[in-house]
């Protein structure tokens, strides 16, 4: 029987990882992901999880050991945040170019300096181009279920890529939520054991990570990108099965609110829950507003996004990261690219909010929509909540 | 902490048998003529054999052996980056351990790790230290050619005093490298690693015996191999083995091992040669004056004396 319990989201993620039966976990402590790997190390210490736990000396080594373990044919998990993700940077590209499936939870956190342990999306936005499948979850239940989905997507023979599950640090990682944990048999039916296509095997030697001379480098890069682009169909398929297995209605891009709305708020991550409340409130007051939540960030689901915002005249895009020196935040940049040259392109206004853990209450979204509709938001981007004395 | 580790059962390499042992690095690789590293790598892999997985740091040996679509490797091989061979090998070792325990793989291959001196003593030091400290069952081999040869002869912390490199050039105000070589074998021994040794391709049976012992111990092992580099050292390719031999015979690079924390020489030089014999064969030292050569000679003697004291201090007391 599935259990519905009140638990911290990090602990639920650790439970999900345990139920996925990884062979190797490598990790270095960094706030706010620590509770996940602490819990996993306890599972291993108590014999509840048969895995090798490598308490490495840095996040760079956490990712390097994960690459080594995945190349040897193991199911691999790690988790990180912020500076830790930044330290992994170099190896993240190598993991995807070697086509090594593994799952990494990123408890999203701002980057230094000034040093801040709180949430925004600066860490993962600096890693947009690593070639990993990247998902964003909004609450603890999703964090749990998408951990299994991530293993299944990455390990699919048509994909063979590492997968990041992004969840907002503290706002999600340290929240106690009611979470339904299914039976192991249900998870086992959804996520089959990993069968590597290629591995470091002395019976059939292969060379991983050779020198790419100019005559082959471009082709190798293209193949890697193609694999990522092609993964979208598999992500859809896995999400469909996830919906069927666990009774959900997830999509690559999800919508909520008035279907005929001309204004659509676009979010990614946990702010989507507050926006949902704001949209419901505005709809109840007779104001037609819709919400589009981007769940799959890489590869970017262009068609699904177009469908989600069809008919919109104005998009209020909420970014949770600054792209210094650019004209927009990262999500708004992406969406402007998506719409460039299209005659039906909506106006895109960009609000950068919730930086460094700054609270964004529900009322603020109502205010953002009002300002956007009156044309009072900046043409480039508005830094929401900026202290004018700063 | 001193530990008793019995390696008496490990077979000795027979000189006459070496030609029958197959190197896991095939010919046709792109190493320079007279490269000490690739010779050493051949010797190491002859002992390790085909049931071996190799993790290679970025460096000469990675570049020369793997330009796609070719590979010189007869065993499974992985290169990830410069500074992380220790961590990659940790992951491979942990995976094999878990998969073997779960019955998903049948053999438990040797895990070998190759890194140059930059990958070992400098940029990769943290990941190597971590792998050694955590006790992964693997053999890390440092192929020490005493500078960043792959990028054009830049100094490393393993470059010896007085050597001229492109980033420690000799000049009117500089002797070249003005710091002393980092003592990696001693630093690794301080990690409590069960087997640490120095070796040289000029002494193949000694080198290969050490590989066999390193692979026989349970836990991590470290082998520091002196690897002449004609390109970087400004020496003749055909002189590499002679130079390596002189490094041993001058006591500049003594051959010793540290088993369970106990230091012991594997070769004692009866008639020690002057350091000048070694230095004069290499262009990187040609600017040195008699006075500086004298200083290097003194350093060699002091270091050797210190090593002798380590051997005495850690020797087993005979009842």
XYZ file of C-alpha atoms in Angstrom:
709
model
C 0.000 0.000 0.000
C 1.206 3.466 -0.830
C 1.978 5.523 2.261
C 1.002 9.184 2.589
C 3.354 10.774 5.086
C 4.492 14.194 6.183
C 8.174 14.409 5.341
C 10.890 16.800 4.319
C 11.217 16.907 0.543
C 14.959 16.108 0.673
C 14.221 12.964 2.647
C 11.534 12.002 0.150
C 14.060 12.439 -2.669
C 16.493 10.194 -0.772
C 13.689 7.632 -0.463
C 13.078 7.870 -4.189
C 16.774 7.310 -4.897
C 16.812 4.316 -2.561
C 13.799 2.845 -4.327
C 15.609 3.314 -7.661
C 18.360 0.999 -6.310
C 21.472 2.853 -7.495
C 24.822 1.049 -7.475
C 26.995 4.080 -6.736
C 26.321 7.404 -5.018
C 29.080 9.999 -4.906
C 28.588 13.263 -3.106
C 30.122 16.199 -1.335
C 28.169 18.190 1.235
C 26.794 21.523 0.091
C 23.822 23.435 1.418
C 20.917 22.997 0.727
C 21.210 19.551 -0.864
C 22.965 17.971 2.154
C 19.915 16.295 3.676
C 19.499 14.137 0.575
C 22.959 12.597 0.637
C 23.079 12.409 4.433
C 19.929 10.324 4.353
C 21.340 8.153 1.566
C 24.569 7.568 3.485
C 22.445 6.416 6.431
C 20.535 3.996 4.218
C 23.848 2.518 3.085
C 25.251 2.465 6.633
C 22.174 0.613 7.869
C 22.139 -1.902 5.040
C 18.834 -0.573 3.702
C 20.471 0.281 0.382
C 23.043 -1.943 -1.338
C 25.224 0.700 -2.975
C 28.743 2.085 -2.811
C 28.680 5.523 -1.229
C 31.773 7.581 -2.136
C 32.226 10.543 0.203
C 34.484 12.462 -2.185
C 36.731 15.417 -1.397
C 35.031 17.917 -3.732
C 32.086 18.306 -6.070
C 34.510 18.166 -8.973
C 35.427 14.697 -7.800
C 31.773 13.854 -7.083
C 31.008 14.349 -10.760
C 34.277 12.705 -11.859
C 33.588 9.617 -9.753
C 30.019 9.562 -11.081
C 31.397 9.575 -14.634
C 33.820 6.743 -13.804
C 31.102 4.693 -12.134
C 28.603 5.243 -14.951
C 31.262 4.297 -17.514
C 31.797 1.077 -15.578
C 28.105 0.293 -16.002
C 26.633 1.351 -12.663
C 23.380 3.179 -11.958
C 24.679 6.416 -10.459
C 23.224 9.242 -8.397
C 24.566 12.498 -7.013
C 23.158 15.801 -5.779
C 24.547 19.298 -5.538
C 23.815 23.028 -5.379
C 25.270 26.390 -6.304
C 29.070 26.583 -5.902
C 29.165 22.803 -5.968
C 27.469 22.698 -9.351
C 29.803 25.427 -10.544
C 32.782 23.354 -9.420
C 31.434 20.381 -11.395
C 31.052 22.558 -14.498
C 33.937 21.149 -16.515
C 32.928 17.530 -16.033
C 29.214 18.052 -16.745
C 29.978 18.458 -20.457
C 32.092 15.312 -20.445
C 29.333 13.265 -18.783
C 26.901 14.130 -21.573
C 29.435 13.823 -24.391
C 30.289 10.319 -23.167
C 26.532 9.584 -23.191
C 26.563 8.397 -19.595
C 23.198 8.191 -17.873
C 23.108 9.353 -14.263
C 20.717 11.394 -12.168
C 21.627 14.543 -10.294
C 19.277 16.500 -8.090
C 20.199 20.169 -8.024
C 18.719 21.991 -5.049
C 18.899 25.336 -6.834
C 20.747 28.078 -5.012
C 22.242 31.444 -5.850
C 25.918 31.826 -6.710
C 28.491 33.809 -4.785
C 29.220 36.712 -4.320
C 28.060 37.865 -2.013
C 27.763 34.398 -0.646
C 24.153 33.321 -0.286
C 22.795 29.921 0.588
C 19.256 30.768 -0.534
C 17.330 29.980 -3.622
C 17.396 31.243 -7.144
C 18.290 29.632 -10.478
C 21.707 31.221 -11.091
C 23.484 27.917 -10.557
C 21.676 25.901 -13.221
C 21.352 28.832 -15.633
C 25.145 28.954 -15.741
C 24.940 25.295 -16.834
C 22.377 25.627 -19.612
C 24.652 24.266 -22.308
C 26.000 21.129 -20.642
C 23.979 18.809 -22.869
C 22.039 17.183 -20.010
C 18.290 16.647 -19.979
C 17.030 19.234 -17.481
C 13.737 19.054 -15.620
C 12.212 21.429 -13.074
C 9.867 20.214 -10.339
C 7.496 22.310 -8.278
C 6.744 20.341 -5.139
C 7.859 17.338 -3.118
C 5.587 14.827 -4.803
C 7.001 15.807 -8.169
C 10.556 15.683 -6.824
C 9.971 12.071 -5.829
C 8.291 10.911 -9.014
C 10.589 12.766 -11.383
C 13.613 11.150 -9.751
C 12.376 7.811 -11.113
C 11.410 9.398 -14.400
C 14.906 10.903 -14.664
C 16.593 7.494 -14.310
C 14.263 6.035 -16.887
C 14.722 8.872 -19.369
C 18.509 8.916 -19.082
C 18.907 5.148 -19.264
C 16.578 4.726 -22.241
C 18.640 3.286 -25.107
C 17.331 6.051 -27.363
C 18.646 8.705 -24.959
C 21.721 7.629 -22.930
C 22.256 11.023 -21.338
C 22.621 12.363 -17.806
C 19.582 14.079 -16.292
C 19.266 16.980 -13.843
C 16.199 17.273 -11.632
C 16.036 20.884 -10.472
C 14.216 21.736 -7.289
C 14.318 25.050 -5.480
C 16.697 25.034 -2.540
C 15.147 25.428 0.933
C 11.769 26.452 -0.543
C 11.432 22.820 -1.552
C 14.416 20.955 -0.191
C 13.709 21.832 3.434
C 9.903 21.960 3.264
C 7.844 19.372 5.072
C 5.041 18.303 2.780
C 2.469 15.526 2.660
C 3.951 13.059 0.181
C 2.562 9.786 -1.134
C 5.215 7.103 -1.383
C 4.143 4.209 -3.582
C 4.994 0.560 -3.061
C 8.370 -0.654 -4.260
C 6.638 -2.948 -6.786
C 5.013 0.055 -8.443
C 8.393 1.768 -8.777
C 10.006 -1.461 -10.002
C 7.350 -1.764 -12.692
C 7.956 1.843 -13.762
C 11.769 1.778 -13.576
C 13.496 -1.371 -14.794
C 17.099 -2.286 -13.874
C 19.762 -0.473 -15.868
C 21.379 -2.295 -18.759
C 24.296 -0.248 -20.085
C 24.808 -0.292 -23.843
C 28.540 0.234 -23.559
C 30.837 0.056 -20.551
C 34.394 -0.452 -19.342
C 34.435 -4.206 -19.738
C 37.651 -6.209 -19.974
C 35.845 -8.864 -22.025
C 35.067 -6.236 -24.678
C 37.526 -3.328 -24.328
C 36.462 0.154 -25.426
C 38.169 3.547 -25.304
C 36.212 6.335 -23.565
C 37.167 9.980 -23.965
C 39.682 9.916 -26.823
C 41.196 12.945 -28.519
C 38.751 14.601 -30.948
C 40.711 15.956 -33.866
C 39.134 18.795 -35.929
C 37.906 16.251 -38.495
C 35.631 14.559 -35.933
C 34.963 17.051 -33.124
C 32.079 18.840 -34.828
C 30.415 15.562 -35.801
C 30.733 14.301 -32.224
C 29.181 17.511 -30.876
C 26.330 17.302 -33.360
C 25.590 13.702 -32.424
C 25.478 14.696 -28.795
C 23.112 17.582 -29.485
C 20.932 15.356 -31.653
C 20.657 12.860 -28.818
C 19.473 15.640 -26.537
C 16.967 16.957 -29.094
C 15.672 13.432 -29.716
C 15.268 12.843 -25.991
C 12.147 15.045 -25.962
C 9.997 12.290 -27.411
C 11.233 9.875 -24.760
C 10.640 12.421 -21.983
C 7.044 12.759 -23.226
C 6.637 9.009 -23.318
C 8.042 8.557 -19.809
C 5.866 11.377 -18.432
C 2.794 9.772 -20.030
C 3.633 6.523 -18.288
C 4.362 8.367 -15.060
C 0.918 9.997 -15.284
C -0.651 6.605 -15.911
C 1.293 4.886 -13.086
C 0.914 7.527 -10.406
C -2.329 9.198 -11.514
C -0.886 12.589 -12.485
C -1.340 15.108 -15.279
C 2.196 16.291 -15.874
C 3.314 17.686 -19.216
C 6.417 19.191 -20.765
C 4.750 22.567 -20.336
C 1.713 22.771 -18.061
C -1.027 25.342 -18.048
C -3.505 26.619 -15.522
C -6.186 29.302 -15.566
C -8.344 30.986 -18.203
C -7.948 29.320 -21.608
C -8.934 32.508 -23.458
C -6.534 34.731 -21.507
C -4.476 37.248 -23.448
C -1.923 37.513 -20.646
C 0.082 34.455 -19.656
C 2.547 34.267 -16.763
C 5.446 31.933 -17.483
C 7.305 30.293 -14.587
C 9.782 27.537 -13.872
C 10.220 25.893 -10.470
C 8.453 26.483 -7.188
C 7.226 30.027 -7.927
C 4.705 28.287 -10.152
C 2.767 27.238 -7.055
C 2.392 30.845 -5.866
C 1.523 31.935 -9.379
C -1.149 29.242 -9.483
C -2.761 30.793 -6.419
C -2.446 34.281 -7.928
C -3.963 33.120 -11.237
C -6.832 31.339 -9.471
C -7.513 34.492 -7.479
C -7.455 36.725 -10.573
C -9.675 34.277 -12.471
C -12.137 34.237 -9.559
C -12.230 38.032 -9.732
C -13.192 37.843 -13.389
C -9.751 38.595 -14.779
C -8.685 36.251 -17.571
C -5.094 35.234 -16.871
C -3.317 31.995 -17.613
C -0.149 30.389 -16.367
C 2.384 28.304 -18.298
C 4.883 26.263 -16.300
C 7.958 24.987 -18.054
C 8.828 21.528 -16.750
C 11.344 20.461 -19.391
C 14.049 23.103 -19.798
C 16.540 21.116 -21.910
C 15.814 20.179 -24.600
C 13.481 23.166 -24.813
C 10.000 21.972 -25.842
C 9.241 24.596 -28.479
C 6.001 23.140 -29.886
C 4.547 22.342 -26.499
C 5.342 25.837 -25.311
C 3.689 27.360 -28.404
C 0.565 25.322 -27.721
C 0.548 26.323 -24.050
C 0.586 30.051 -24.817
C -1.473 30.051 -28.021
C -3.709 33.081 -28.286
C -1.640 35.081 -25.807
C -0.905 38.716 -26.583
C 1.434 39.242 -23.667
C 3.782 36.928 -21.799
C 4.975 37.928 -18.342
C 8.084 35.782 -18.022
C 9.364 35.304 -14.492
C 13.072 34.597 -14.368
C 14.890 33.545 -11.245
C 18.375 34.395 -12.468
C 20.136 37.473 -13.771
C 22.138 37.226 -16.980
C 24.516 40.132 -16.417
C 25.044 42.299 -19.459
C 22.238 40.654 -21.409
C 18.941 42.208 -22.407
C 16.847 39.650 -20.487
C 16.904 36.890 -17.938
C 17.732 33.440 -19.321
C 14.159 32.157 -19.711
C 12.976 35.327 -21.417
C 15.977 35.186 -23.762
C 14.994 31.654 -24.682
C 11.392 32.582 -25.331
C 12.284 35.605 -27.426
C 14.397 33.275 -29.562
C 11.484 30.872 -29.860
C 9.178 33.599 -31.126
C 11.638 35.570 -33.230
C 10.311 36.269 -36.702
C 6.828 34.950 -36.029
C 3.979 37.259 -36.956
C 1.826 35.963 -34.091
C 4.560 36.579 -31.503
C 3.224 37.909 -28.210
C 4.872 40.797 -26.423
C 7.339 39.445 -23.885
C 7.950 41.319 -20.651
C 10.475 39.986 -18.226
C 10.438 40.142 -14.455
C 13.443 38.843 -12.578
C 12.200 37.905 -9.125
C 13.139 35.899 -6.075
C 16.881 36.436 -6.403
C 19.029 35.148 -3.541
C 16.010 33.812 -1.668
C 14.007 37.064 -1.780
C 10.392 36.217 -0.990
C 7.829 36.709 -3.781
C 4.352 36.630 -2.232
C 1.201 35.818 -4.204
C 0.059 39.455 -4.326
C 3.221 40.426 -6.145
C 2.220 38.361 -9.158
C -1.147 40.089 -9.294
C 0.715 43.371 -9.259
C 3.126 42.214 -11.984
C 0.198 41.353 -14.272
C -1.449 44.721 -13.633
C 1.765 46.620 -14.374
C 2.477 44.520 -17.455
C -1.012 45.112 -18.843
C -0.675 48.848 -18.268
C 2.668 48.745 -20.068
C 4.505 49.937 -17.004
C 7.163 47.231 -16.873
C 10.550 47.859 -18.439
C 11.105 46.840 -22.065
C 14.148 44.821 -21.083
C 13.572 43.421 -17.619
C 12.367 44.519 -14.220
C 14.344 43.527 -11.156
C 11.453 42.869 -8.825
C 11.766 44.112 -5.264
C 15.006 46.002 -5.894
C 15.757 48.352 -3.018
C 15.863 51.737 -4.766
C 18.605 52.860 -2.372
C 20.861 50.009 -3.425
C 51.100 3.833 11.408
C 53.243 0.800 10.618
C 51.533 -2.340 9.408
C 52.870 -5.756 8.560
C 52.051 -6.605 4.976
C 53.379 -9.890 3.622
C 54.299 -9.677 -0.046
C 56.674 -12.635 -0.064
C 54.224 -14.710 -2.102
C 54.196 -12.277 -5.010
C 56.007 -13.736 -8.031
C 59.198 -12.033 -9.148
C 59.523 -10.920 -12.749
C 61.904 -13.094 -14.716
C 63.973 -11.159 -17.205
C 63.774 -14.024 -19.671
C 59.975 -14.053 -19.470
C 59.365 -10.361 -20.128
C 59.150 -10.764 -23.906
C 56.316 -13.232 -23.418
C 54.275 -10.721 -21.426
C 52.011 -8.668 -23.670
C 51.909 -4.896 -23.293
C 48.396 -3.488 -23.223
C 49.663 -0.443 -25.140
C 50.093 -1.349 -28.762
C 52.798 -0.056 -31.056
C 51.908 2.714 -33.471
C 51.078 5.188 -30.717
C 52.339 8.746 -31.229
C 54.901 9.059 -28.419
C 58.276 10.691 -29.141
C 61.310 8.503 -29.673
C 62.972 7.729 -26.392
C 59.886 8.570 -24.321
C 60.351 7.131 -20.843
C 56.645 7.351 -20.033
C 55.424 5.077 -22.771
C 58.157 2.528 -22.015
C 57.093 2.540 -18.368
C 53.433 2.247 -19.310
C 54.243 -0.818 -21.388
C 56.072 -2.392 -18.458
C 53.254 -1.642 -16.019
C 50.562 -3.040 -18.291
C 52.637 -6.166 -19.055
C 52.259 -7.067 -15.395
C 48.673 -5.900 -15.012
C 47.557 -7.912 -18.044
C 44.311 -7.875 -19.996
C 41.960 -7.959 -16.981
C 42.641 -4.287 -16.309
C 40.763 -1.021 -16.622
C 42.898 2.081 -17.200
C 41.955 5.613 -16.132
C 44.194 8.212 -17.747
C 44.609 11.851 -16.792
C 45.021 14.446 -19.525
C 48.645 14.557 -20.600
C 51.168 13.151 -23.055
C 50.094 9.546 -22.583
C 46.444 10.369 -23.161
C 47.147 12.391 -26.297
C 49.563 9.959 -27.885
C 47.427 6.890 -27.324
C 43.904 7.967 -28.217
C 43.404 10.222 -31.236
C 40.002 9.091 -32.539
C 39.336 6.934 -34.553
C 42.466 5.131 -33.388
C 43.402 3.830 -29.977
C 46.583 2.203 -28.707
C 44.700 0.551 -25.842
C 43.996 -3.155 -25.712
C 42.181 -2.808 -22.394
C 39.154 -0.687 -21.439
C 40.409 2.862 -21.038
C 38.850 6.129 -19.942
C 40.102 9.677 -20.031
C 37.901 12.352 -18.466
C 39.985 15.435 -17.627
C 43.311 16.616 -16.262
C 42.789 16.860 -12.533
C 40.458 13.992 -11.816
C 42.025 10.630 -12.702
C 42.009 9.695 -9.005
C 38.313 10.484 -8.698
C 37.377 8.773 -11.969
C 39.256 5.652 -10.860
C 37.464 5.862 -7.493
C 34.155 5.778 -9.341
C 35.212 2.890 -11.553
C 36.470 0.928 -8.555
C 33.308 1.575 -6.536
C 31.118 0.590 -9.488
C 32.985 -2.670 -10.053
C 32.754 -3.428 -6.328
C 28.989 -2.832 -6.225
C 28.265 -4.596 -9.513
C 30.416 -7.579 -8.532
C 28.656 -7.841 -5.170
C 25.285 -7.772 -6.908
C 26.395 -10.409 -9.420
C 26.137 -8.054 -12.396
C 29.817 -8.409 -13.394
C 31.883 -11.552 -13.039
C 35.498 -10.333 -12.819
C 37.167 -7.825 -10.557
C 39.741 -6.247 -12.871
C 42.828 -4.317 -11.812
C 42.113 -0.585 -11.730
C 45.111 1.348 -13.037
C 45.462 5.065 -13.091
C 48.084 6.965 -15.111
C 48.938 10.623 -14.626
C 51.914 12.805 -15.430
C 53.599 14.896 -12.760
C 51.280 17.860 -13.368
C 48.194 15.666 -13.070
C 49.657 14.074 -9.945
C 51.550 16.672 -7.962
C 49.703 19.826 -9.055
C 46.224 20.081 -10.529
C 45.187 16.509 -9.707
C 46.682 16.394 -6.250
C 43.343 16.816 -4.460
C 41.565 14.049 -6.322
C 44.563 11.710 -5.955
C 44.801 12.455 -2.234
C 41.081 11.762 -1.878
C 41.309 8.442 -3.701
C 44.291 7.342 -1.599
C 42.755 8.472 1.688
C 39.443 6.730 1.009
C 41.271 3.470 0.420
C 40.031 2.540 -3.052
C 41.598 -0.644 -4.344
C 43.554 0.820 -7.263
C 47.075 1.481 -8.448
C 47.953 5.083 -9.255
C 51.030 5.450 -11.431
C 52.726 8.818 -11.734
C 54.797 9.035 -14.914
C 57.135 11.799 -13.828
C 58.854 13.647 -16.665
C 59.337 16.653 -14.408
C 57.328 19.320 -16.275
C 54.191 19.947 -18.346
C 55.621 18.384 -21.482
C 52.304 18.020 -23.300
C 51.733 21.783 -23.403
C 55.328 22.734 -24.168
C 57.690 22.175 -21.244
C 56.251 24.397 -18.503
C 57.459 23.917 -14.940
C 55.499 21.832 -12.440
C 56.004 21.320 -8.725
C 57.852 18.169 -9.749
C 60.441 20.048 -11.833
C 63.835 19.762 -10.144
C 65.890 22.658 -8.847
C 67.921 24.292 -11.578
C 65.994 22.949 -14.571
C 65.189 25.466 -17.268
C 61.629 25.232 -18.598
C 59.484 27.614 -20.637
C 57.884 29.017 -17.480
C 60.978 28.730 -15.302
C 63.573 29.826 -17.838
C 67.163 30.380 -16.847
C 68.291 33.952 -17.366
C 70.567 36.604 -15.985
C 68.354 36.837 -12.897
C 67.232 33.234 -12.712
C 68.750 29.819 -12.282
C 65.656 28.245 -13.816
C 63.421 26.335 -11.418
C 64.350 27.763 -8.021
C 62.304 25.453 -5.809
C 62.932 21.845 -4.862
C 60.975 18.966 -6.377
C 57.833 18.038 -4.464
C 58.348 14.653 -2.830
C 55.230 12.836 -3.986
C 56.065 9.264 -2.862
C 56.646 10.476 0.689
C 53.468 12.569 0.683
C 51.422 9.613 -0.535
C 53.098 7.309 1.990
C 51.918 9.720 4.678
C 48.348 8.909 3.596
C 48.845 5.480 5.148
C 48.703 3.829 1.720
C 49.715 0.150 2.017
C 52.146 0.168 -0.920
C 54.193 3.058 -2.309
C 57.284 2.736 -4.470
C 59.608 4.549 -6.815
C 60.639 2.901 -10.060
C 62.463 3.561 -13.286
C 62.211 2.085 -16.786
C 66.007 1.660 -16.590
C 65.389 -1.099 -14.029
C 62.542 -3.071 -15.627
C 62.446 -6.101 -13.358
C 62.479 -3.893 -10.265
C 59.670 -1.811 -11.800
C 57.611 -4.835 -12.753
C 58.099 -6.522 -9.378
C 56.725 -3.381 -7.808
C 53.660 -3.387 -10.062
C 52.971 -6.986 -9.048
C 53.252 -6.080 -5.365
C 51.143 -2.937 -5.794
C 48.382 -4.966 -7.424
C 48.634 -7.664 -4.764
C 47.959 -5.391 -1.792
C 44.423 -4.775 -0.667
C 43.672 -1.081 -1.037
C 45.392 1.785 -2.790
C 48.941 1.690 -4.127
C 51.137 4.368 -5.631
C 54.039 4.018 -8.026
C 56.238 6.990 -8.894
C 58.072 6.280 -12.140
C 60.965 8.392 -13.302
C 60.334 9.054 -16.997
C 62.981 10.768 -19.141
C 61.596 13.131 -21.782
C 64.030 13.856 -24.642
C 61.860 16.721 -25.892
C 61.541 18.462 -22.553
C 64.937 17.615 -21.135
C 66.920 18.391 -24.249
C 68.475 14.968 -24.358
C 69.063 12.415 -27.075
C 66.314 9.868 -27.498
C 68.751 6.989 -27.395
C 70.140 8.273 -24.077
C 66.824 8.036 -22.142
C 67.554 4.748 -20.434
C 71.140 5.813 -19.719
C 69.859 9.026 -18.114
C 67.249 7.144 -16.092
C 69.960 4.741 -14.958
C 72.230 7.616 -13.958
C 69.405 9.159 -11.908
C 69.414 5.953 -9.876
C 73.208 5.529 -9.802
C 73.773 9.093 -8.582
C 71.213 8.541 -5.808
C 69.171 11.396 -7.282
C 66.253 9.007 -7.712
C 66.720 6.118 -5.282
C 64.680 2.999 -5.880
C 62.745 2.162 -2.757
C 59.388 0.991 -1.549
C 57.175 1.747 1.423
C 55.234 -1.318 2.517
C 52.764 -0.747 5.298
C 54.666 2.415 6.222
C 58.068 0.690 6.312
C 60.665 2.229 4.032
C 63.204 0.001 2.326
C 65.626 0.306 -0.608
C 65.101 -2.147 -3.443
C 68.459 -1.239 -4.980
C 71.525 0.057 -3.150
C 74.163 1.731 -5.278
C 77.645 0.527 -4.346
C 79.633 3.015 -6.367
C 77.662 6.264 -6.399
C 78.306 8.461 -9.425
C 78.602 12.262 -9.268
C 75.470 14.224 -10.189
C 77.365 16.038 -12.935
C 77.383 12.818 -14.991
C 73.610 12.927 -14.996
C 73.154 16.671 -15.512
C 75.525 17.024 -18.444
C 73.423 14.831 -20.736
C 70.488 17.248 -20.575
C 70.166 20.694 -22.122
C 67.785 21.857 -19.387
C 70.748 21.915 -16.969
C 73.493 23.214 -19.273
C 73.451 26.733 -17.778
C 74.385 25.486 -14.313
C 77.771 26.514 -12.890
C 80.108 24.267 -10.876
C 78.894 25.955 -7.711
C 75.259 25.184 -8.493
C 76.111 21.623 -9.452
C 77.850 21.355 -6.095
C 74.715 22.572 -4.365
C 72.610 19.987 -6.216
C 75.155 17.275 -5.289
C 74.831 18.257 -1.628
C 71.017 18.212 -1.845
C 71.091 14.741 -3.387
C 73.302 13.474 -0.563
C 71.162 15.116 2.136
C 67.961 13.685 0.650
C 69.502 10.232 0.422
C 70.699 10.392 3.994
C 67.245 11.384 5.110
C 65.764 8.443 3.215
C 68.243 6.099 4.892
C 67.073 7.405 8.257
C 63.456 6.725 7.244
C 64.445 3.157 6.351
C 66.193 2.651 9.676
C 63.408 4.260 11.687
C 60.667 2.165 10.139
C 62.570 -1.123 9.869
C 61.190 -4.163 11.603
C 63.040 -4.885 14.868
C 64.756 -8.270 14.615
C 64.456 -10.169 17.888
